[in-house]
CSV table of C-alpha atoms and ligand atoms in Angstrom, one decimal:
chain,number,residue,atom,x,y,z
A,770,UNK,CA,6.1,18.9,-4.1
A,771,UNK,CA,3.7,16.1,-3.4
A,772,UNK,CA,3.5,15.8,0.4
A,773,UNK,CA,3.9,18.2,3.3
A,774,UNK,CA,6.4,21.3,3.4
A,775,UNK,CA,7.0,22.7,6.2
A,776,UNK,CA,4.8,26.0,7.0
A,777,UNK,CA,6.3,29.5,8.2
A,778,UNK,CA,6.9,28.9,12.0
A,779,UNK,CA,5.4,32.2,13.5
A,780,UNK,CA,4.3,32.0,17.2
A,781,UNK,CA,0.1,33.3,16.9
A,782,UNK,CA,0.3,30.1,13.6
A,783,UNK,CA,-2.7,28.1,14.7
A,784,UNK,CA,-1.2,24.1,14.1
A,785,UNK,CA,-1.2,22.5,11.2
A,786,UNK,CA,-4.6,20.0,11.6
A,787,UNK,CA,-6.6,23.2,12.3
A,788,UNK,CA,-5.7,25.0,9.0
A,789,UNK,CA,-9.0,23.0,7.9
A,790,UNK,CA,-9.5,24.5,4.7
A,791,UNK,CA,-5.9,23.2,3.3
A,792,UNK,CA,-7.4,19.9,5.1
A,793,UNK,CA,-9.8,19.5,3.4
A,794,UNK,CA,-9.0,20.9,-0.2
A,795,UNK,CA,-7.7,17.3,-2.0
A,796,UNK,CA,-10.7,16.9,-3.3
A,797,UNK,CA,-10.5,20.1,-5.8
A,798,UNK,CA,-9.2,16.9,-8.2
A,799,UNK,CA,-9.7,13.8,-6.9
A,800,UNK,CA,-8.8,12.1,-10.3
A,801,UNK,CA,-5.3,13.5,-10.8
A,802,UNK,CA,-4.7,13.2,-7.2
A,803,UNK,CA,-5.9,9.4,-7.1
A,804,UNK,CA,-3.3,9.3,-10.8
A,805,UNK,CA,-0.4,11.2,-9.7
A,806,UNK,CA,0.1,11.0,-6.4
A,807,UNK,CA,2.8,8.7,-5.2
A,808,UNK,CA,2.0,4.9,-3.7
A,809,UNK,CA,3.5,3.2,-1.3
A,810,UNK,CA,6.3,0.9,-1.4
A,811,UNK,CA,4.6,-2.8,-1.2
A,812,UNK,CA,6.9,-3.9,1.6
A,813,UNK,CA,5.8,-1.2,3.4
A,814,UNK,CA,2.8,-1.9,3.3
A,815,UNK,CA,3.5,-5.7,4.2
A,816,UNK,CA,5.9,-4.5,7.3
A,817,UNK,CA,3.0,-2.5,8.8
A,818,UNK,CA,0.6,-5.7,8.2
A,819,UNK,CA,3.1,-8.2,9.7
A,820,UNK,CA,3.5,-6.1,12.7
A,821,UNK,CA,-0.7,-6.0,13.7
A,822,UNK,CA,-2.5,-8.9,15.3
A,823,UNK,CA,-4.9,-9.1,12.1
A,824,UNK,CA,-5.8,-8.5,9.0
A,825,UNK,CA,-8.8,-5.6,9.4
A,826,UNK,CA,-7.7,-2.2,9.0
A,827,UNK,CA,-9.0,1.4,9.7
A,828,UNK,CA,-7.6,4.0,7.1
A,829,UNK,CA,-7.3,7.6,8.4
A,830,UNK,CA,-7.9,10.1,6.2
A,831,UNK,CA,-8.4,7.7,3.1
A,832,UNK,CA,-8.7,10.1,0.3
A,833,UNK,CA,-9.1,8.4,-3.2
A,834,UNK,CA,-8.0,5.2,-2.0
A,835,UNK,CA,-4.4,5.1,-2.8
A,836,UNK,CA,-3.3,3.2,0.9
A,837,UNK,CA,-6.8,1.5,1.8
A,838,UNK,CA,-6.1,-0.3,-1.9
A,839,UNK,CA,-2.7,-1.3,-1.2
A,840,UNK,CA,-3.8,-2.6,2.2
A,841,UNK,CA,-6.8,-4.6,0.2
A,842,UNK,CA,-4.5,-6.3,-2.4
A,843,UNK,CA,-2.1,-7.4,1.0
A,844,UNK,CA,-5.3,-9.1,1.7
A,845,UNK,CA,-6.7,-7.1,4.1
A,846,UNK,CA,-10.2,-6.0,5.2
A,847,UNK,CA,-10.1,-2.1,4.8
A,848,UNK,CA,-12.6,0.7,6.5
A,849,UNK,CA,-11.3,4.0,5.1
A,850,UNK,CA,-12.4,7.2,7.1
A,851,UNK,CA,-12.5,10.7,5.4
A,852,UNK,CA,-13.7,14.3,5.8
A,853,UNK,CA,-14.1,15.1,1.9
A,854,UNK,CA,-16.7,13.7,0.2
A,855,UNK,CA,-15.0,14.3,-3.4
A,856,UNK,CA,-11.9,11.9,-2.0
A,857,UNK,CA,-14.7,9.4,-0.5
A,858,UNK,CA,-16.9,9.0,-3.4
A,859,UNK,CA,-13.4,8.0,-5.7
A,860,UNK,CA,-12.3,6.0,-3.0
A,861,UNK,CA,-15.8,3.8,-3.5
A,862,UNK,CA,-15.7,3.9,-7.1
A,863,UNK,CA,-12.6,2.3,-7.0
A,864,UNK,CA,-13.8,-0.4,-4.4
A,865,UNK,CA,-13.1,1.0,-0.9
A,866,UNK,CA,-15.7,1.2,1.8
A,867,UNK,CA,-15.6,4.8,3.1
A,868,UNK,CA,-17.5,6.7,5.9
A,869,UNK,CA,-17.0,10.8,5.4
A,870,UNK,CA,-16.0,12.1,8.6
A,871,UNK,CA,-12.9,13.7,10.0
A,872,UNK,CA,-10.9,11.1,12.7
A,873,UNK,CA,-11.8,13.2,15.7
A,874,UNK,CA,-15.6,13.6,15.3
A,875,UNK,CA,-16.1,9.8,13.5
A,876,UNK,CA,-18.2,7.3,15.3
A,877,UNK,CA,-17.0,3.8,15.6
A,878,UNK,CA,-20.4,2.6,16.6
A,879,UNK,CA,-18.2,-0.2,18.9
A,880,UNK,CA,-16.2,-1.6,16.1
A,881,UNK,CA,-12.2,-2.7,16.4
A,882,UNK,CA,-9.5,-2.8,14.3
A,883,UNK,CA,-6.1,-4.5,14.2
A,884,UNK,CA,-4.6,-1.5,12.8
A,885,UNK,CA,-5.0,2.1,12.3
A,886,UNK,CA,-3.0,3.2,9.4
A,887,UNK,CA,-2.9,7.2,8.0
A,888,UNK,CA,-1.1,7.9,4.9
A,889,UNK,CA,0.0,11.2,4.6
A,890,UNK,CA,-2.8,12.3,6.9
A,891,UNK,CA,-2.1,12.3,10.5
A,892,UNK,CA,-1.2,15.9,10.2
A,893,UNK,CA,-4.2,17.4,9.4
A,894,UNK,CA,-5.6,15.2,12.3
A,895,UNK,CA,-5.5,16.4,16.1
A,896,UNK,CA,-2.4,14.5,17.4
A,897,UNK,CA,-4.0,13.8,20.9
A,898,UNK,CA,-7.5,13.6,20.0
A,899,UNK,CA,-6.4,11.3,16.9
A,900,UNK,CA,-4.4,8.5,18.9
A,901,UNK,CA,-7.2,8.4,22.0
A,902,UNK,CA,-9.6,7.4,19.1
A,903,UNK,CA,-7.4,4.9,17.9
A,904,UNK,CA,-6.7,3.5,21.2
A,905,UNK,CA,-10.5,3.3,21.4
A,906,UNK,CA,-11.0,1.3,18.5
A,907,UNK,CA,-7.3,-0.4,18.4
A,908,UNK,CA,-7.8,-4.8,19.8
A,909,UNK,CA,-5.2,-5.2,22.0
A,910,UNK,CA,-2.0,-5.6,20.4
A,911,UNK,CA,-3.2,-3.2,17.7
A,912,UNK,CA,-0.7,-1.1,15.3
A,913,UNK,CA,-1.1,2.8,15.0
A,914,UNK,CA,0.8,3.3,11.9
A,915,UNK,CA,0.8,7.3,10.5
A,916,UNK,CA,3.5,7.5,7.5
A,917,UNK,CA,4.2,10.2,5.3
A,918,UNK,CA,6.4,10.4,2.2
A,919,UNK,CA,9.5,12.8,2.8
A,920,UNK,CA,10.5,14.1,-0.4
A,921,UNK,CA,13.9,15.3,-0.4
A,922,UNK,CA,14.4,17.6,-3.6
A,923,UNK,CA,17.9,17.4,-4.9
A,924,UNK,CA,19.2,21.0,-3.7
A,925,UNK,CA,19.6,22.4,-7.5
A,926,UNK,CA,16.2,21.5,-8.2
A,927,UNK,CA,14.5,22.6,-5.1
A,928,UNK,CA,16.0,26.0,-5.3
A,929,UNK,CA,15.1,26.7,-8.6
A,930,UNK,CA,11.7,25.7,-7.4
A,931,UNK,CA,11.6,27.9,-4.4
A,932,UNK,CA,12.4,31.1,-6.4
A,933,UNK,CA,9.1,30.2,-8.4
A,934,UNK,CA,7.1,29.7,-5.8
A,935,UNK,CA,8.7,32.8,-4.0
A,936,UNK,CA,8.2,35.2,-6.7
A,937,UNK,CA,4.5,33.9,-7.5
A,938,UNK,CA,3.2,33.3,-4.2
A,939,UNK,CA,5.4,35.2,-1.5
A,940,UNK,CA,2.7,35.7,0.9
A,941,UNK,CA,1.9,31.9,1.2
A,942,UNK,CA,1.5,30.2,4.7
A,943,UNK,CA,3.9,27.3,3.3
A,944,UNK,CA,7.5,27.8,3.8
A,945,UNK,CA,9.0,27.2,0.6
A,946,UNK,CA,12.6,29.0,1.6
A,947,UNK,CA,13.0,26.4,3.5
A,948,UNK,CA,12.4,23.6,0.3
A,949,UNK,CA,16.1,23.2,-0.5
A,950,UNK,CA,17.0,22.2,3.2
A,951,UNK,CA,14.0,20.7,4.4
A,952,UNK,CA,14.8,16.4,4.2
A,953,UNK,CA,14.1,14.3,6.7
A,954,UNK,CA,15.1,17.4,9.7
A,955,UNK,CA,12.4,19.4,8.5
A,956,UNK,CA,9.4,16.7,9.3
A,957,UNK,CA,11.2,15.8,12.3
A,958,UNK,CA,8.9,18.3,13.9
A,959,UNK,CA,6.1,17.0,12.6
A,960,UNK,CA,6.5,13.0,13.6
A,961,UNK,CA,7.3,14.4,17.3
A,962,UNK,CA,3.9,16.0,16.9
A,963,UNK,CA,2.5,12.6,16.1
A,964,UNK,CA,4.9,11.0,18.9
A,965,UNK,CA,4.1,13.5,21.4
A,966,UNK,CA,0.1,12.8,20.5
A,967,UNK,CA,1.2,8.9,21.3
A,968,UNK,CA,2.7,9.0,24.2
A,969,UNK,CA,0.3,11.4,26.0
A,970,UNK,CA,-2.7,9.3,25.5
A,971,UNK,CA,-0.3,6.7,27.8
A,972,UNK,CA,-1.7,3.3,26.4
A,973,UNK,CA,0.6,2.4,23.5
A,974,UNK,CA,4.2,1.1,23.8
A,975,UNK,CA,6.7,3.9,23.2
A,976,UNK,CA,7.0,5.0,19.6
A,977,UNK,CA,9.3,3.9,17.0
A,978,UNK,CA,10.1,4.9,13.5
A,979,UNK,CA,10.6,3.2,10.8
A,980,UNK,CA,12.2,4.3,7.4
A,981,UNK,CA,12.1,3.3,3.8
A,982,UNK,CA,14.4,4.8,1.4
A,983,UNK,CA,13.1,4.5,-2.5
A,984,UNK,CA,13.5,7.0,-5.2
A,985,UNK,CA,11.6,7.9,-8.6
A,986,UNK,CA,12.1,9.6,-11.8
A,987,UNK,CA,9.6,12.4,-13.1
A,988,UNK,CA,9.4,13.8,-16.3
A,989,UNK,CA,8.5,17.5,-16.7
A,990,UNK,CA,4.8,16.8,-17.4
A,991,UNK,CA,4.8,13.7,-15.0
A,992,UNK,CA,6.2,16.5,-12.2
A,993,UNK,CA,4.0,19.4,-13.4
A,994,UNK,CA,0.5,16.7,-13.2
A,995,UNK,CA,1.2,16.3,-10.0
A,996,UNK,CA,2.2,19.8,-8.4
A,997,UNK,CA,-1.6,20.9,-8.4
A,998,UNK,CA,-2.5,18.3,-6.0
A,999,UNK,CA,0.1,20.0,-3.3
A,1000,UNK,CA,-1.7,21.3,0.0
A,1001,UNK,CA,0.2,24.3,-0.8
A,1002,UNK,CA,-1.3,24.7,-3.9
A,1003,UNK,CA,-4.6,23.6,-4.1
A,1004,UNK,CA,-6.2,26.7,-3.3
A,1005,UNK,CA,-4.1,29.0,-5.5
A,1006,UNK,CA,-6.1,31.2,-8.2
A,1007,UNK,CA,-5.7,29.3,-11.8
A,1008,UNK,CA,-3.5,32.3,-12.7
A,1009,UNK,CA,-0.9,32.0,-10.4
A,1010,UNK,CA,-0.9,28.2,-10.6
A,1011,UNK,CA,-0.7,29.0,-14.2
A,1012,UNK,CA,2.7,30.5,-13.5
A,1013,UNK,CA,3.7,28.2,-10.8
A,1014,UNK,CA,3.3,25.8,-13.2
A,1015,UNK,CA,4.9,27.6,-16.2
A,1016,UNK,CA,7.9,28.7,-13.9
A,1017,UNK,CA,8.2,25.0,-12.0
A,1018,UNK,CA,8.4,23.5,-16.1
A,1019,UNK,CA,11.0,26.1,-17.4
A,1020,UNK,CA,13.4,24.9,-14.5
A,1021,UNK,CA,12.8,21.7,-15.2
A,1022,UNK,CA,13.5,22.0,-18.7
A,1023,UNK,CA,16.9,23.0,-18.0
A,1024,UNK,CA,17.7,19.8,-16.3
A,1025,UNK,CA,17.2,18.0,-19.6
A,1026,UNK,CA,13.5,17.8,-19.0
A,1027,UNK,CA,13.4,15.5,-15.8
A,1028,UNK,CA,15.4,14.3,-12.4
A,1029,UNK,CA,14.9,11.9,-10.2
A,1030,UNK,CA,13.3,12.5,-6.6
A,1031,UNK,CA,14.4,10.6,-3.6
A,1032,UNK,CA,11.6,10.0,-1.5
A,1033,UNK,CA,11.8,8.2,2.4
A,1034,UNK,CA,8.5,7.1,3.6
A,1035,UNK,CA,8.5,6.9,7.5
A,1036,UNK,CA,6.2,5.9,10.2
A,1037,UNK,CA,5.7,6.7,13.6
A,1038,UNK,CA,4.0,3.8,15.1
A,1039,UNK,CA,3.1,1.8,18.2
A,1040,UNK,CA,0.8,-0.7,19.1
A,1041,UNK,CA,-1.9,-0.4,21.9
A,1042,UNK,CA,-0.6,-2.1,24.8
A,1043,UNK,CA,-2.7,-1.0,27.6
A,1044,UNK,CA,-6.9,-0.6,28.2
A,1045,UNK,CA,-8.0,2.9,26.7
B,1639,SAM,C1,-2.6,14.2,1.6
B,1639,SAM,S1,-4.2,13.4,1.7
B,1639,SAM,C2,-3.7,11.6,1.9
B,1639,SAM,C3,-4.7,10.7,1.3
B,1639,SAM,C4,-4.4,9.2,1.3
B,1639,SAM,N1,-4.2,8.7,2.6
B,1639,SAM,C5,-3.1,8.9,0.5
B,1639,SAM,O1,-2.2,8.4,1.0
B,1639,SAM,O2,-3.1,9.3,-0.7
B,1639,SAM,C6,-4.7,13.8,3.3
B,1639,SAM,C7,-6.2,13.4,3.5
B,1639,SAM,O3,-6.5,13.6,4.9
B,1639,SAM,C8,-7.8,14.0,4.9
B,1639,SAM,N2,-8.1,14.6,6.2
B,1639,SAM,C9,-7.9,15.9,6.6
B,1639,SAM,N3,-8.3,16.1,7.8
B,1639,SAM,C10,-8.6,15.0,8.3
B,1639,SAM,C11,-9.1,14.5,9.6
B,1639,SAM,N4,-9.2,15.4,10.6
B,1639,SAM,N5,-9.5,13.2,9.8
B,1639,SAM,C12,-9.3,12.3,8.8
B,1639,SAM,N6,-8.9,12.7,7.5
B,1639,SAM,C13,-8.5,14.0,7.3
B,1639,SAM,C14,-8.0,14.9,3.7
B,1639,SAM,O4,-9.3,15.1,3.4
B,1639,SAM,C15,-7.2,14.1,2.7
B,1639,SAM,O5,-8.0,13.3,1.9
């Protein structure tokens, strides 16, 4: 469960971006994040840079690097941006240039940007606050780019997952009933967040989104070196990761040890037409 399931939907549920302690909890392991986590495909990457008027790039909500690298060896000039100074300091050791600060309260000091990606961030950032700051520091013409990796469990594998994670941590804010059905619908909320965010701030063209279908295999201890690094799981007691994990690796072992996850990265992105 790398990326983003959906939370329980209850009315007095402040929105996602202000749940600030999940926000800000990648850093528990910066190392097994920065090794496990999913990259992006490479002509993703090249799509988002063919579609900006340059090569210099603002990256939102950085982390260990993991985008703001790809975006270097694409040949670009990358400024990552992010709240957690554990992420940051790997992102440096691993040669990107990082300010620690979230989005909303970072200072651009009057610098631009030809594009303002996020990977698997813009959630966690205010939607409206987030896309006036990049239409402040966006050169005309400049790409907005938030993308997120929608991992669609096959159904047999997500269920058996969602009985762990029910029977370990039932009282958890993240939804994981709603693992096996999730797909692409479920984060349809979530990018109309983001679009919504766009649109308001009235000086981009009108959103699109892109899609990019890929998949990848995962062993059991490939799958179960990853899991910690979940928003949903990062603040768990040891013990009950303990059994998340021990439960998550017993189903797995009863699919022969691995399966195969298809993931679909999408965008929603726009470019900065108008003065901000
Ligand atoms: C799931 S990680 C994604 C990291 C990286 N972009 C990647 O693709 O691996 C989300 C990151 O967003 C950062 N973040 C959270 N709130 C933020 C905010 N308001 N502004 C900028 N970054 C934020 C977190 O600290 C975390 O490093």
């Amino acid at each position: 469960m790398p990326t983003v399931p959906p939370e329980r939907t209850r009315p007095s549920e402040r929105e996602r971006h202000q749940h600030r302690q999940v926000a800000e909890s990648f850093g528990t392991d910066a190392e097994r994040y920065d090794r496990t986590r999913p990259r992006y495909p490479d002509a993703w990457v090249e799509r988002i840079v063919a579609a900006s008027p340059g090569l210099v790039v603002l990256d939102v909500g950085c982390g260990t690097g993991i985008a703001a690298r790809q975006f270097q060896a694409a040949g670009c000039k990358v400024l990552g941006v992010e709240p957690d100074g554990r992420m940051a300091d790997f992102a440096r050791r691993s040669g990107v240039e990082v300010e620690v600060s979230t989005f909303e309260a970072w200072d651009p000091a009057g610098r631009t940007f030809d594009a303002v990606a996020a990977g698997t961030a813009w959630h966690w950032v205010d939607p409206v606050a987030g896309a006036a700051k990049a239409a402040q520091v966006l050169r005309p013409g400049g790409r907005l780019a938030a993308f997120w990796h929608v991992f669609q469990l096959p159904s047999d594998v997500a269920e058996a997952f969602a009985a762990v994670y029910q029977r370990v941590v039932p009282d958890s804010p993240f939804n994981f009933q709603a693992m096996p059905k999730q797909g692409l619908d479920g984060y349809q909320v979530l990018f109309n967040k983001a679009i919504g965010g766009i649109r308001e701030v009235g000086v981009f063209s009108d959103p699109e989104q892109w899609r990019f279908d890929w998949q990848q295999s995962y062993t059991r201890d490939e799958w179960l070196d990853q899991l910690p690094t979940s928003g949903a799981l990062t603040q768990l007691p040891s013990d009950k990761l303990a059994e998340v994990l021990a439960g998550v690796g017993a189903a797995i072992d009863t699919m022969l040890g691995s399966f195969t996850m298809p993931y679909t990265t999408v965008a929603v992105t726009a470019a900065r037409t108008r003065i901000a």
